[in-house]
C-alpha positions in Angstrom: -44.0 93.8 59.7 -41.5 93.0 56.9 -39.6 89.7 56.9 -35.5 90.2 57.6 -34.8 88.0 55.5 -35.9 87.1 51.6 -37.0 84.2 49.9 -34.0 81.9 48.8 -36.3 80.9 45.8 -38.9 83.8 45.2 -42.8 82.5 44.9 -43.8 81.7 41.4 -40.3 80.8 39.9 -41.1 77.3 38.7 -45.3 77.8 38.1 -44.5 80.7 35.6 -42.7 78.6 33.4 -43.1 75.1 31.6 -41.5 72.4 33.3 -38.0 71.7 31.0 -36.8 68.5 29.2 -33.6 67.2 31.7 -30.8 65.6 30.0 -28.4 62.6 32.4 -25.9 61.2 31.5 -25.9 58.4 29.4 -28.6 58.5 27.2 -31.1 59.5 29.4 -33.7 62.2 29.8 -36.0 63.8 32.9 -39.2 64.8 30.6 -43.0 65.5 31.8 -45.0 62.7 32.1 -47.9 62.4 29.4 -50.7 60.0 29.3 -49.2 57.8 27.3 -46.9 56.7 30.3 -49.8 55.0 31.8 -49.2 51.8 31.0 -45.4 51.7 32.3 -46.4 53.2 35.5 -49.1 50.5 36.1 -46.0 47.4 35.4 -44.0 49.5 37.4 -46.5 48.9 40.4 -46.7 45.6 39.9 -43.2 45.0 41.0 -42.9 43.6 44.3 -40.0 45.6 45.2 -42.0 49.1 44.3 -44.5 48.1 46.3 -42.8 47.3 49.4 -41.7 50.8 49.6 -44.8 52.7 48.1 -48.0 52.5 50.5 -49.9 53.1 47.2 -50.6 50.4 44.7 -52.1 50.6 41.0 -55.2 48.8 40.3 -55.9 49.9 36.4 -54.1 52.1 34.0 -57.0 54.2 34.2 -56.1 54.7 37.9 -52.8 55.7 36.9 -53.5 58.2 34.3 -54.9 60.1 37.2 -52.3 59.9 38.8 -50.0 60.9 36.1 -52.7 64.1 35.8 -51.9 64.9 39.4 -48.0 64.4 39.0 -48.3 67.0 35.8 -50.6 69.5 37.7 -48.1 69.6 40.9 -45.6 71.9 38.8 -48.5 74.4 39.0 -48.7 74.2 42.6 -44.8 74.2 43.2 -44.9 71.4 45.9 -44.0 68.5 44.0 -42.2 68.3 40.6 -42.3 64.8 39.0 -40.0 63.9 35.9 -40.0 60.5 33.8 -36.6 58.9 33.4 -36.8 58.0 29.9 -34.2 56.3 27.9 -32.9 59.1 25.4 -33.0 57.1 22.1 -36.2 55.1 22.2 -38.5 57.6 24.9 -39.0 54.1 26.8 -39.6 54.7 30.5 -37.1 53.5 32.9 -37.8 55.1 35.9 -39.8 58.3 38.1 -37.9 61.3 39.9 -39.0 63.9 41.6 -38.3 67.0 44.3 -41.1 66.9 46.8 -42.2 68.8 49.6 -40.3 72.0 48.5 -40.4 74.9 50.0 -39.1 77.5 47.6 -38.6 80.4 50.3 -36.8 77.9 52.7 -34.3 76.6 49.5 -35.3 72.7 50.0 -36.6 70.1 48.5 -36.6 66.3 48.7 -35.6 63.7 46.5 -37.5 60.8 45.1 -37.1 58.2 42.6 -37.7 54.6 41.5 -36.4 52.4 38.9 -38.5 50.3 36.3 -37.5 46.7 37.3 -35.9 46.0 33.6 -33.7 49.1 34.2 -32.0 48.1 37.4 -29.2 47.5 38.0 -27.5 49.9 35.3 -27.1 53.3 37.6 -30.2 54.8 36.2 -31.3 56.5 39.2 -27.6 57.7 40.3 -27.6 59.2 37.0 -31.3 60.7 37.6 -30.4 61.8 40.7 -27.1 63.7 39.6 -29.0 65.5 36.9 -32.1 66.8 38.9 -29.4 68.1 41.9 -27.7 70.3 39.5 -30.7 71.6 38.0 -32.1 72.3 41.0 -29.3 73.8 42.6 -27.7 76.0 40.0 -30.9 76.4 37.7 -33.5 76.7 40.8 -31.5 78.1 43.3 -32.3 75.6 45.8 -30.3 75.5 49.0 -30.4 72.1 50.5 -32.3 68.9 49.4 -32.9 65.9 51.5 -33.3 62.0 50.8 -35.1 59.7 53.2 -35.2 55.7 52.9 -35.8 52.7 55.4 -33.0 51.5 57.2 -33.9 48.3 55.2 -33.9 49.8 51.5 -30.1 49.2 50.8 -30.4 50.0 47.6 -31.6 53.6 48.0 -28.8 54.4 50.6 -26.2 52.9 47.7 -28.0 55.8 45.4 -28.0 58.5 48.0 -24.3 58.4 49.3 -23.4 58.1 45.0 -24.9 60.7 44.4 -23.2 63.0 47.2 -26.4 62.6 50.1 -24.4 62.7 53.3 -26.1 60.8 56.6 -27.0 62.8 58.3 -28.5 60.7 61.1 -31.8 58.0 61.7 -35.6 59.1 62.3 -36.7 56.4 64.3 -39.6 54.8 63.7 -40.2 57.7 61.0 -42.8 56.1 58.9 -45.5 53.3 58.4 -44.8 50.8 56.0 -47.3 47.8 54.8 -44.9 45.7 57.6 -44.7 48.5 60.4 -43.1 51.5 61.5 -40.0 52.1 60.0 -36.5 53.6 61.0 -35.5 56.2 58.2 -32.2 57.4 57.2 -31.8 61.3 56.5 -29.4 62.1 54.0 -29.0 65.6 52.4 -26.9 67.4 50.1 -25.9 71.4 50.4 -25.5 74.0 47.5 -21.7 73.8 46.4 -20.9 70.5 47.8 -19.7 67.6 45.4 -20.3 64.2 44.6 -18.1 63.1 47.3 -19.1 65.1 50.5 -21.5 62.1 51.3 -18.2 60.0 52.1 -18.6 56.3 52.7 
């Protein structure tokens, strides 16, 4: 029996082609990750503030070139799609993006990011943020994309309702944390919508 209704984003639309070079605004870039990234990856996970919100943590850089080898092979599998935020000019990396857990036929994804602690501060992931949501709306096709953070990670709900991520509401005790459960706030932003339908 045939489905009423089609796929908002058909089945192989990302994995047939290479995974582009993003430009942000002010001086930035989303690129692929490459091996060479290893080492900023590993002092990103050294940060304190990383790792309160990431239950993973990065022993070696050699650990973290496999990672970097999984985040580069997840284009192919079009359920994850990770980008470096690297500053335009010098190629340094600044920060990590990404749209996980999409569901091309549904039209959704969810945003991701985190910030290199030397780049904080400066509105890199707002700007991160603003240039993966239009690609992946008007380039994509995507319908709707979600963002989740703890109740606690103040920063993160500063970048969401920037960046247009309305509140939707609070999924309590939504996931485990190092410390315990924790409440997390759903935000999400629609096809069409601006900047400013977050409000706040």
């Amino acid at each position: 029996m045939p489905f009423k209704i089609s796929d908002v984003v058909a089945s192989g639309a990302l994995a047939r082609r290479r995974q582009p070079t993003l430009p942000a605004p002010g001086g930035l870039v989303l690129r692929p990750w490459g091996a060479a990234d290893a080492a900023a990856v590993y002092e990103a996970f050294q940060d304190p503030v990383i790792q309160r919100w990431h239950a993973r943590v990065a022993d070696s850089q050699s650990e973290v070139r496999g990672w970097i080898e999984g985040w580069r092979k997840a284009w192919d599998g079009e359920r994850d799609a990770y980008w470096a935020i690297a500053d335009a000019g010098t190629d340094a990396v600044v920060g990590r993006v990404a749209l996980r857990a999409m569901v091309l036929g549904d039209g959704q994804a969810e945003v991701a990011y985190w910030t290199m602690p030397s780049a904080r501060g400066r509105g890199v992931a707002p700007r991160a943020v603003t240039a993966l949501t239009a690609w992946a709306f008007e380039e994509v096709g995507l319908h709707r994309l979600e963002l989740t953070h703890s109740t606690a990670n103040e920063a993160s709900c500063r970048v969401a309702l920037k960046t247009g991520f309305a509140v939707e509401g609070t999924k309590r005790s939504a996931l485990l944390h190092e410390d315990g459960w924790h409440d997390m706030h759903l935000h999400a932003r629609i096809k069409g919508e601006g900047p400013d339908a977050a409000g706040g």
